[in-house]
Short mmCIF file of C-alpha atoms and ligand atoms in Angstrom, two decimals:
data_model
loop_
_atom_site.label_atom_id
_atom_site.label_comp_id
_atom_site.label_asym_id
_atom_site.label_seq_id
_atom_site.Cartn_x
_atom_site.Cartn_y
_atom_site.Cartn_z
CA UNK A 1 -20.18 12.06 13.65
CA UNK A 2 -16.66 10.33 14.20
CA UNK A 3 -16.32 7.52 16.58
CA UNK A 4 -13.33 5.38 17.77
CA UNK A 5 -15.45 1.88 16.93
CA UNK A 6 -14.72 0.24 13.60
CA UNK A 7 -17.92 -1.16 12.30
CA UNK A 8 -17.56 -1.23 8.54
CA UNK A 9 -14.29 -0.16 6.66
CA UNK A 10 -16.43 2.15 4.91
CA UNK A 11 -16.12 4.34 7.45
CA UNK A 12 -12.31 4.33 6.97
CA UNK A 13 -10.57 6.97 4.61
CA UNK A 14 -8.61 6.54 2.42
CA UNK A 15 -5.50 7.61 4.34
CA UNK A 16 -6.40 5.64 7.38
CA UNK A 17 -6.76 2.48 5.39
CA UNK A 18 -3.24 2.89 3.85
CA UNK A 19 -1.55 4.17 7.10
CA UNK A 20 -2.76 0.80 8.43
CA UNK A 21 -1.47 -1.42 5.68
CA UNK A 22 1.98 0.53 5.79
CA UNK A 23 1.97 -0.25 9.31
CA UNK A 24 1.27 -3.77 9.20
CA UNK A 25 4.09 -4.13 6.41
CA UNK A 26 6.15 -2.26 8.98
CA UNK A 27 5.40 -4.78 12.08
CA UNK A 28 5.80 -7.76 9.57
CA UNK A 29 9.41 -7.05 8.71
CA UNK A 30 10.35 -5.39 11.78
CA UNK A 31 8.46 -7.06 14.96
CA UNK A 32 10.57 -6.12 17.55
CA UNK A 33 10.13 -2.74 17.27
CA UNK A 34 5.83 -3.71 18.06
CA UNK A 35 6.98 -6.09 21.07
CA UNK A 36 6.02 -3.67 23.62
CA UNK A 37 3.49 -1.66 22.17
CA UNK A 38 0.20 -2.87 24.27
CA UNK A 39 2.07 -3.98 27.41
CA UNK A 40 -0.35 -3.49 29.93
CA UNK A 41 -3.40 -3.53 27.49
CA UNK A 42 -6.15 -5.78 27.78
CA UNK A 43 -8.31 -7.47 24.54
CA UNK A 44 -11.47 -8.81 24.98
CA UNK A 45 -12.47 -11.17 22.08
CA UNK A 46 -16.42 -12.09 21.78
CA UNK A 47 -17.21 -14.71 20.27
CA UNK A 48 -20.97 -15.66 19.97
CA UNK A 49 -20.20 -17.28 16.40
CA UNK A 50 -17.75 -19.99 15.74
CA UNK A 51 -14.14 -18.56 14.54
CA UNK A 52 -10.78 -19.89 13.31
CA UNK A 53 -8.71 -17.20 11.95
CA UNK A 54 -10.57 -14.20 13.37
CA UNK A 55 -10.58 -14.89 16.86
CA UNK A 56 -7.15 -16.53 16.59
CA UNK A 57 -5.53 -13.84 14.54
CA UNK A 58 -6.79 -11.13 17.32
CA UNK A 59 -5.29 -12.99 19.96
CA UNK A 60 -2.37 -13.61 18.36
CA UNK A 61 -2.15 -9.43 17.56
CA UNK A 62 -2.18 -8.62 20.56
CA UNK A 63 -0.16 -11.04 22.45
CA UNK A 64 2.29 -10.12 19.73
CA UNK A 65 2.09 -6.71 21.08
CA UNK A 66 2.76 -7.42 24.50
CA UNK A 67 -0.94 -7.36 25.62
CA UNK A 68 -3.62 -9.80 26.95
CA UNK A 69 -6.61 -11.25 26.10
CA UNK A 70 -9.58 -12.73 28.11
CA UNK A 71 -13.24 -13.45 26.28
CA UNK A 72 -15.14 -16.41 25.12
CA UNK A 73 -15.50 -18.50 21.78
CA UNK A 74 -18.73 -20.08 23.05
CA UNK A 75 -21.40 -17.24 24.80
CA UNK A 76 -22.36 -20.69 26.33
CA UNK A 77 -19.57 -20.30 28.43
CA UNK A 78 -20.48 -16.88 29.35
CA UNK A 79 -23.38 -15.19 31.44
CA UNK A 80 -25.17 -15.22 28.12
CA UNK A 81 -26.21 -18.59 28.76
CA UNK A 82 -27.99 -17.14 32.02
CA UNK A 83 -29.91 -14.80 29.82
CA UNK A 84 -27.46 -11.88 30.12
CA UNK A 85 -28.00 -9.35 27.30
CA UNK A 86 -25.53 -8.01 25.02
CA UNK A 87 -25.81 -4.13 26.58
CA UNK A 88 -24.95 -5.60 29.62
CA UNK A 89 -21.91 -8.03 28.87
CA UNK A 90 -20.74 -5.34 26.77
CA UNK A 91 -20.86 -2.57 29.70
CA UNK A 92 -19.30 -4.70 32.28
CA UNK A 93 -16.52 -6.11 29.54
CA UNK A 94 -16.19 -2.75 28.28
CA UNK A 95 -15.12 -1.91 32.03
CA UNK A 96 -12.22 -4.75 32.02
CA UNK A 97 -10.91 -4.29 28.73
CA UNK A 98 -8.70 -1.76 26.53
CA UNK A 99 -10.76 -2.96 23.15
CA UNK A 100 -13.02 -5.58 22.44
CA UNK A 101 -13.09 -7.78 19.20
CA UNK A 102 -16.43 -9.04 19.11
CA UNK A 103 -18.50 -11.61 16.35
CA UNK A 104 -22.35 -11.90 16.81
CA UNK A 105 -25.25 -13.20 14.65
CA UNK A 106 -27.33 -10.45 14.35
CA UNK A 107 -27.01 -8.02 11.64
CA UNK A 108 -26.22 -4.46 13.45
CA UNK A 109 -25.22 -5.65 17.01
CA UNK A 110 -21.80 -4.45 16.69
CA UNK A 111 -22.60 -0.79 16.20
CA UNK A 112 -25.22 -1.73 18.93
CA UNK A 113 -22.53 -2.68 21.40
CA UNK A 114 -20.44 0.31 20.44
CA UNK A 115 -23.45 2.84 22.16
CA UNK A 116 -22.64 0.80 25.55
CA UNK A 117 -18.78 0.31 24.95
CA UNK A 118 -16.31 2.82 26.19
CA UNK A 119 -13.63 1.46 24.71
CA UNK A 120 -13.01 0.72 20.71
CA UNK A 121 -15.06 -2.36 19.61
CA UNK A 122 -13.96 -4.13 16.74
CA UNK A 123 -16.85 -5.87 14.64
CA UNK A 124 -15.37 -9.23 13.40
CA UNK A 125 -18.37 -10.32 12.00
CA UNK A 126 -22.46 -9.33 12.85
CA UNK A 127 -24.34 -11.89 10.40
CA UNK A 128 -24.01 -11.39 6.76
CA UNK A 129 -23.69 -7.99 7.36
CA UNK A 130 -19.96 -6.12 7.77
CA UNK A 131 -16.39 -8.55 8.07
CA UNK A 132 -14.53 -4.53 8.16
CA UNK A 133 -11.18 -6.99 9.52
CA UNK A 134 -11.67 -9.60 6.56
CA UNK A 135 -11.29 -6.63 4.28
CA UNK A 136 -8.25 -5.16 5.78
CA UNK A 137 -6.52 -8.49 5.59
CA UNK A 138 -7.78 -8.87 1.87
CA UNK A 139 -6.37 -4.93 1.05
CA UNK A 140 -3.21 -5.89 2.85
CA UNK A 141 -2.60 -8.98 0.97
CA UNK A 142 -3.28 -7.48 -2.52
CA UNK A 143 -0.95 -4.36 -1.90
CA UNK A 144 1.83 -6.83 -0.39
CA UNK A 145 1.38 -9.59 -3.48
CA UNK A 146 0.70 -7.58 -6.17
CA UNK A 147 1.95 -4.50 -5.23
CA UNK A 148 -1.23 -1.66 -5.83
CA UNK A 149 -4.78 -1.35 -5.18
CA UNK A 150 -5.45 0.22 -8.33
CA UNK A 151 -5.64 -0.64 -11.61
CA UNK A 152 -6.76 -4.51 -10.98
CA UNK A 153 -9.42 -6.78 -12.65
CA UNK A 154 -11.07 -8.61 -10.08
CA UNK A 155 -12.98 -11.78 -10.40
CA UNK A 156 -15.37 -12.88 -7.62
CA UNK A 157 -16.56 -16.46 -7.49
CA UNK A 158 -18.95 -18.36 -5.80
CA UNK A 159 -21.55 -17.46 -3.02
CA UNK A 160 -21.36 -13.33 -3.97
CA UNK A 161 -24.95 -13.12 -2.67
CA UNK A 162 -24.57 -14.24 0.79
CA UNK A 163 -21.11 -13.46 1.31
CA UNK A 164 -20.28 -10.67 3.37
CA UNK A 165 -16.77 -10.58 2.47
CA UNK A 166 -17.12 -9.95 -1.28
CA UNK A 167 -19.72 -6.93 -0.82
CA UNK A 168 -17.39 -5.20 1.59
CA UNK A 169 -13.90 -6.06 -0.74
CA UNK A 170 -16.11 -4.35 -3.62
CA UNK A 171 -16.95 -1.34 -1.53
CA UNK A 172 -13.24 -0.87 -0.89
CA UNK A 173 -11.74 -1.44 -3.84
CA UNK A 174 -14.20 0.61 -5.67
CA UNK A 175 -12.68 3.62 -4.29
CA UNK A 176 -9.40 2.66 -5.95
CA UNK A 177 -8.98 4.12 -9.30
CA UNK A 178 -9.14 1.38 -12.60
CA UNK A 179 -10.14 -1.90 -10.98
CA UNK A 180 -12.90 -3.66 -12.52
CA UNK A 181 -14.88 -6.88 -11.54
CA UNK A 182 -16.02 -10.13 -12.81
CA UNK A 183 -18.82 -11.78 -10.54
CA UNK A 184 -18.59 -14.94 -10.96
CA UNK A 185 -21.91 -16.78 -9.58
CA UNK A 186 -24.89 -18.59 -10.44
CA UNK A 187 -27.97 -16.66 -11.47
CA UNK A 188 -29.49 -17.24 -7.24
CA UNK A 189 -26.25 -16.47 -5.58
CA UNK A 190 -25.47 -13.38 -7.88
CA UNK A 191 -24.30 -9.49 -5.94
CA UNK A 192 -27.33 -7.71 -5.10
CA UNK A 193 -28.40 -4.69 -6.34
CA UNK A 194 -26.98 -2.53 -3.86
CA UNK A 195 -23.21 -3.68 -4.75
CA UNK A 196 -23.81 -3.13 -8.11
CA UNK A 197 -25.26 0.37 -7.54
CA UNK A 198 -22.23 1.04 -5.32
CA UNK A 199 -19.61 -0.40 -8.47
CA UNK A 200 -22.01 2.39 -10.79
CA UNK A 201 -21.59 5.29 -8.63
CA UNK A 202 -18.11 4.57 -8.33
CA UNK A 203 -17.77 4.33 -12.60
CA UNK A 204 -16.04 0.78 -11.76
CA UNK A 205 -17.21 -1.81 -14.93
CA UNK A 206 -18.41 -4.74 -14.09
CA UNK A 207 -19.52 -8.18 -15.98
CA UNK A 208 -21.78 -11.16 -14.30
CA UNK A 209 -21.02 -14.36 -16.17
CA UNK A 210 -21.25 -18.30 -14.82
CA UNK A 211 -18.64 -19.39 -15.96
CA UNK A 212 -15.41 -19.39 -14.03
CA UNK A 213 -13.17 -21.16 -17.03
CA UNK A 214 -14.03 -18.89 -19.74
CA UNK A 215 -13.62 -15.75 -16.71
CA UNK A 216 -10.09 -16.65 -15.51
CA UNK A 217 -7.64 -15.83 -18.19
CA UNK A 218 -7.44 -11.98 -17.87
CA UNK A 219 -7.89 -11.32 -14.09
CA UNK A 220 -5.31 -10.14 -11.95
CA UNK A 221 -7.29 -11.49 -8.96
CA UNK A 222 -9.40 -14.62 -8.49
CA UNK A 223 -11.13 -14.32 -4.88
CA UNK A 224 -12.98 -17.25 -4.28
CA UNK A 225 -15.70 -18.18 -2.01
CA UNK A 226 -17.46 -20.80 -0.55
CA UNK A 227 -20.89 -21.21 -0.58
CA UNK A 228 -22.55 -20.23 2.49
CA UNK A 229 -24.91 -23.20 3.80
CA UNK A 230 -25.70 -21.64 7.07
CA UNK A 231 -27.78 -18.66 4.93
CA UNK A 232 -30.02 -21.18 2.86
CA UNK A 233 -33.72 -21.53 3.47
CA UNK A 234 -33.31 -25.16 3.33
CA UNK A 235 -30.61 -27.80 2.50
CA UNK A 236 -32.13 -28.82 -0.91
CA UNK A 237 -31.66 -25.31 -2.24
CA UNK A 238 -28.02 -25.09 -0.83
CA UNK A 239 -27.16 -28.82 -2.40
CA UNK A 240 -28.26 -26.84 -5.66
CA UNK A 241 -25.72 -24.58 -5.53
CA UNK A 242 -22.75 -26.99 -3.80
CA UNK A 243 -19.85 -27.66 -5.84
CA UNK A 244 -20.97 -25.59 -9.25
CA UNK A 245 -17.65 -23.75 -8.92
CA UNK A 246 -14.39 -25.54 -8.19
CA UNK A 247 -11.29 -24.20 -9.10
CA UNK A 248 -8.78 -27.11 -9.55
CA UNK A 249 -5.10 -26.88 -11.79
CA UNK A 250 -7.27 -27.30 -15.43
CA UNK A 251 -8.84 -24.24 -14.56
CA UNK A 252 -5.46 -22.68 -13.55
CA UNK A 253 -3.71 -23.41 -16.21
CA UNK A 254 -5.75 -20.74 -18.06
CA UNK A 255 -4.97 -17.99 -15.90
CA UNK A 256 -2.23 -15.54 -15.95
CA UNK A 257 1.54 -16.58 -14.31
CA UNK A 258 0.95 -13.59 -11.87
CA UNK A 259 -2.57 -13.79 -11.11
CA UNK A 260 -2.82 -14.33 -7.26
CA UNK A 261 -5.47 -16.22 -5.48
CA UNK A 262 -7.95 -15.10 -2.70
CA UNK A 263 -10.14 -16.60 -0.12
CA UNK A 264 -11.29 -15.61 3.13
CA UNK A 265 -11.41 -19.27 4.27
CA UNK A 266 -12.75 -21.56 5.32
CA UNK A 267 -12.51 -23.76 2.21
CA UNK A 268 -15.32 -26.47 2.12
CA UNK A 269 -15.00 -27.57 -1.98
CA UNK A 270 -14.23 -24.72 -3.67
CA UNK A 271 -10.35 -24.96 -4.24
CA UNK A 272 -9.16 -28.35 -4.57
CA UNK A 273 -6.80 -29.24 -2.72
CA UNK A 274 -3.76 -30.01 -5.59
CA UNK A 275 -4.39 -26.32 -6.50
CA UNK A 276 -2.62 -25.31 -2.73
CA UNK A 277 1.34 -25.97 -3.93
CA UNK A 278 0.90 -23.04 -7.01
CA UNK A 279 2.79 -20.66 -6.69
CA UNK A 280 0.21 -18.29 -7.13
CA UNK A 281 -2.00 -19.92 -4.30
CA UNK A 282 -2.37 -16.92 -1.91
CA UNK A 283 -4.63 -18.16 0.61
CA UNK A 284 -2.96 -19.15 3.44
CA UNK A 285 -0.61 -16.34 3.19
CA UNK A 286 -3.00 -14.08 3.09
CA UNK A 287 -4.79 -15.63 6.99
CA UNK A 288 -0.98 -14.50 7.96
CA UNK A 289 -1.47 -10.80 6.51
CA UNK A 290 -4.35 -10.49 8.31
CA UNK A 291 -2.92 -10.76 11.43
CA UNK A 292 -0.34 -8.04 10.36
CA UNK A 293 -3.10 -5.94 9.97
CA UNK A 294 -5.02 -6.62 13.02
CA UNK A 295 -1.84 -5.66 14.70
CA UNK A 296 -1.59 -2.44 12.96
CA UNK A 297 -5.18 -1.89 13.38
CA UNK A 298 -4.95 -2.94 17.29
CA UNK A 299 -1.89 -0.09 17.68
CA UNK A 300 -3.93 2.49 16.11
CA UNK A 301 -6.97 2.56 17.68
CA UNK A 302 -5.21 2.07 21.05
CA UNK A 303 -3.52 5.53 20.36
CA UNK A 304 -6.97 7.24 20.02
CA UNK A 305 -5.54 9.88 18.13
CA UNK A 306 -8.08 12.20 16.30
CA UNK A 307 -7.10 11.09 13.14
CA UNK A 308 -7.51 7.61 13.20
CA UNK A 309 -11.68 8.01 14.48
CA UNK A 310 -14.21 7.03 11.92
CA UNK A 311 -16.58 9.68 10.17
CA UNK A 312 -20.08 7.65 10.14
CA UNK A 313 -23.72 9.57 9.17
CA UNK A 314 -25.49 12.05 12.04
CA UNK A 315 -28.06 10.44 13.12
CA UNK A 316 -31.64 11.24 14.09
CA UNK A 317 -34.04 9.24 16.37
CA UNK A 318 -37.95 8.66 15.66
CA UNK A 319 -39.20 5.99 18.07
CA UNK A 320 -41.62 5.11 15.57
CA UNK A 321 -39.74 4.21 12.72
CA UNK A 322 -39.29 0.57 12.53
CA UNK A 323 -36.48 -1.11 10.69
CA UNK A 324 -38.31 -4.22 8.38
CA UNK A 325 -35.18 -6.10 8.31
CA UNK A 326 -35.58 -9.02 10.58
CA UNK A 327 -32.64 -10.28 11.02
CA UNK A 328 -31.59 -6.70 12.37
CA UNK A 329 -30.46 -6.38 16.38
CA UNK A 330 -33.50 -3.92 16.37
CA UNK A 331 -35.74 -6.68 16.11
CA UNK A 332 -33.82 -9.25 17.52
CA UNK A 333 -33.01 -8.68 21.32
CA UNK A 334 -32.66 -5.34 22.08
CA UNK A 335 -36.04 -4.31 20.74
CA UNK A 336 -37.21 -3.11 24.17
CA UNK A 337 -34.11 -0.60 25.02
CA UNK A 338 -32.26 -0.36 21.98
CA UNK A 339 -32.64 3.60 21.13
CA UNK A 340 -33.93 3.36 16.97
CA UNK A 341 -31.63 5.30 15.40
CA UNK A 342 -31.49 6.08 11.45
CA UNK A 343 -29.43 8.12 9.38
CA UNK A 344 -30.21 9.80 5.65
CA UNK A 345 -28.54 8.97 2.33
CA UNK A 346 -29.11 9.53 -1.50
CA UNK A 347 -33.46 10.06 -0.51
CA UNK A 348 -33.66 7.40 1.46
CA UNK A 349 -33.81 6.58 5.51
CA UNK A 350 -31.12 3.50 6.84
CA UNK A 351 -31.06 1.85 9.81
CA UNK A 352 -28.09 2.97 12.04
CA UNK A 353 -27.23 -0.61 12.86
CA UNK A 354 -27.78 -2.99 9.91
CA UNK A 355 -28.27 -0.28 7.20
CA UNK A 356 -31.31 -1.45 5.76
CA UNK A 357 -33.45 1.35 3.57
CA UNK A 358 -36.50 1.48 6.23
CA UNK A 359 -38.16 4.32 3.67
N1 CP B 401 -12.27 -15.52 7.24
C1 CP B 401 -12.86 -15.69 8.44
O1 CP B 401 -13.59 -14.83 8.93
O2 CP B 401 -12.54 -16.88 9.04
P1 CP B 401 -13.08 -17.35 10.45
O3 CP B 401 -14.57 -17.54 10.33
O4 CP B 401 -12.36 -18.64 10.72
O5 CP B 401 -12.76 -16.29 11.45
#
């Protein structure tokens, strides 16, 4: 099935990913040629979840394009605090806008709002599921700072279980031939089992260790995360986990001169701060990329030409199956309308929406 809604970059080849980080290098050198592009376009951006760089960065795309935005960062501000459900803000929207941007809590709601969307909707975030546009501006920042995709060790470092971000930069860059990874966690926070399966499919080695000074001196990467306190059961177990990883200049000083640094920010503890003026400190450069390739990604999908839509599974529909994930938009607020669709991969049945195995 292809679709013009970009969920997970999964659903991305190949050549589509690298057509978009060519054009983002493109509108970063040469801008004016992009001033004009949207004029007359409208962006909605969504924003039931708090946002910095994702919200802002989208804004900034498209303004830099010559378009507009409207939306909310606070569905308090919205009809949603009237009870208005997420089919329905997304129909009407869908009716005002060229594209909509959206970030939501539930796990699947993006691909849910894509069924009642007839315009491309962007997921920017649906709960620890997919971050597609945090993975674009990670794959445009390594092939701008260190030149390839391929060929790369990788470390990963803190939160790897909860963070969204990681799985979805080691689904991408396990497509790319020679890289290899070094998760980085504590035993509790370590990639789960269906990351690693992904990394054995793919033939992509892989080593879990804890501890990030005896890890650092042969990447070419260090992506670091923070831990994610908003996922724990309770705040004991997250003060567990809080500050176990910090990389500060000791730690640096082991690592290679051309190593580059990665993290999807927000910082809380995990970087220190002196660790900002190295050279090899990629971070905040890397919030700029990403807005490079939300711009490219914002031009394409405007064009809706054929070969920029997304190949995702056929689906099938059996009211009866139930997904058990419960953090999943089927169970969540759309219960009652929301058609249950799954798809079928290696055996198993998914969920259409948050991907879970339901059997
Ligand atoms: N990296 C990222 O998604 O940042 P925001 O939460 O600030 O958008």
């Amino acid at each position: 099935m292809k679709q013009k809604h970009l969920i997970d970059l999964e659903y991305m080849t190949k050549d589509q990913l690298e057509k978009t980080i060519k054009l983002a290098g493109v509108i970063k050198e040469k801008p004016e040629i992009y001033k004009h592009a949207c004029d007359g376009k409208i962006m909605a951006t969504l924003f039931y979840e708090p946002s910095t760089r994702t919200q802002m960065s989208f804004q900034t795309a498209m303004m830099r394009l010559g378009g507009k935005t409207i939306g909310f960062d606070d569905p308090m501000n919205s009809s949603v605090a009237k009870g208005e459900n997420l089919k329905d803000t997304i129909t009407v929207v869908s009716g005002y806008a060229d594209i909509i941007a959206m970030r939501h809590p539930v796990e699947g709601s993006a691909k849910a709002a894509s069924h009642y969307s007839n315009v491309p909707v962007i997921n920017c975030g649906d709960g620890g599921h997919y971050h597609p546009t945090q993975t674009l501006t990670d794959v445009v920042t390594l092939s701008y700072e260190k030149g390839r995709l391929d060929n790369l060790k990788i470390g990963l470092c803190g939160d790897l279980l909860n963070g969204r971000t990681v799985h979805s930069l080691i689904k991408t860059m396990s497509r790319y031939e020679g890289n290899s990874f070094v998760l980085i966690s504590t035993k509790e926070l370590s990639v789960p089992q269906y990351i690693k399966d992904v990394m054995d499919k793919a033939g992509c080695p892989y080593t879990e260790v804890d501890n990030l000074k005896d890890a650092i001196s042969d990447l070419d990467v260090l992506y670091m995360t923070r831990i994610q306190r908003e996922r724990f059961a309770s705040e004991e177990d997250y003060q567990k986990q809080k500050g176990v990883f910090v990389l500060d200049k000791d730690k640096l000083s082991l690592a290679k001169e051309d190593m580059i640094i990665l993290h999807p920010l927000p910082r809380v503890d995990e970087i220190a701060i002196e660790v900002d003026d190295d050279p090899r400190a990629c971070y905040f450069k890397q919030a700029v990329y990403g807005m490079y390739g939300r711009m490219a990604l914002i031009v394409l999908l405007l064009r809706q030409e054929d070969s920029f839509l997304f190949d995702t599974p056929d689906i099938d529909t059996d009211k009866n199956l139930k997904c058990h994930n419960e953090k999943c938009i089927t169970n969540v607020e759309m219960e009652y309308y929301l058609p249950k669709f799954t798809y079928e991969k290696d055996g198993h049945v998914f969920c259409e929406y948050c991907d879970h195995i339901i059997e």
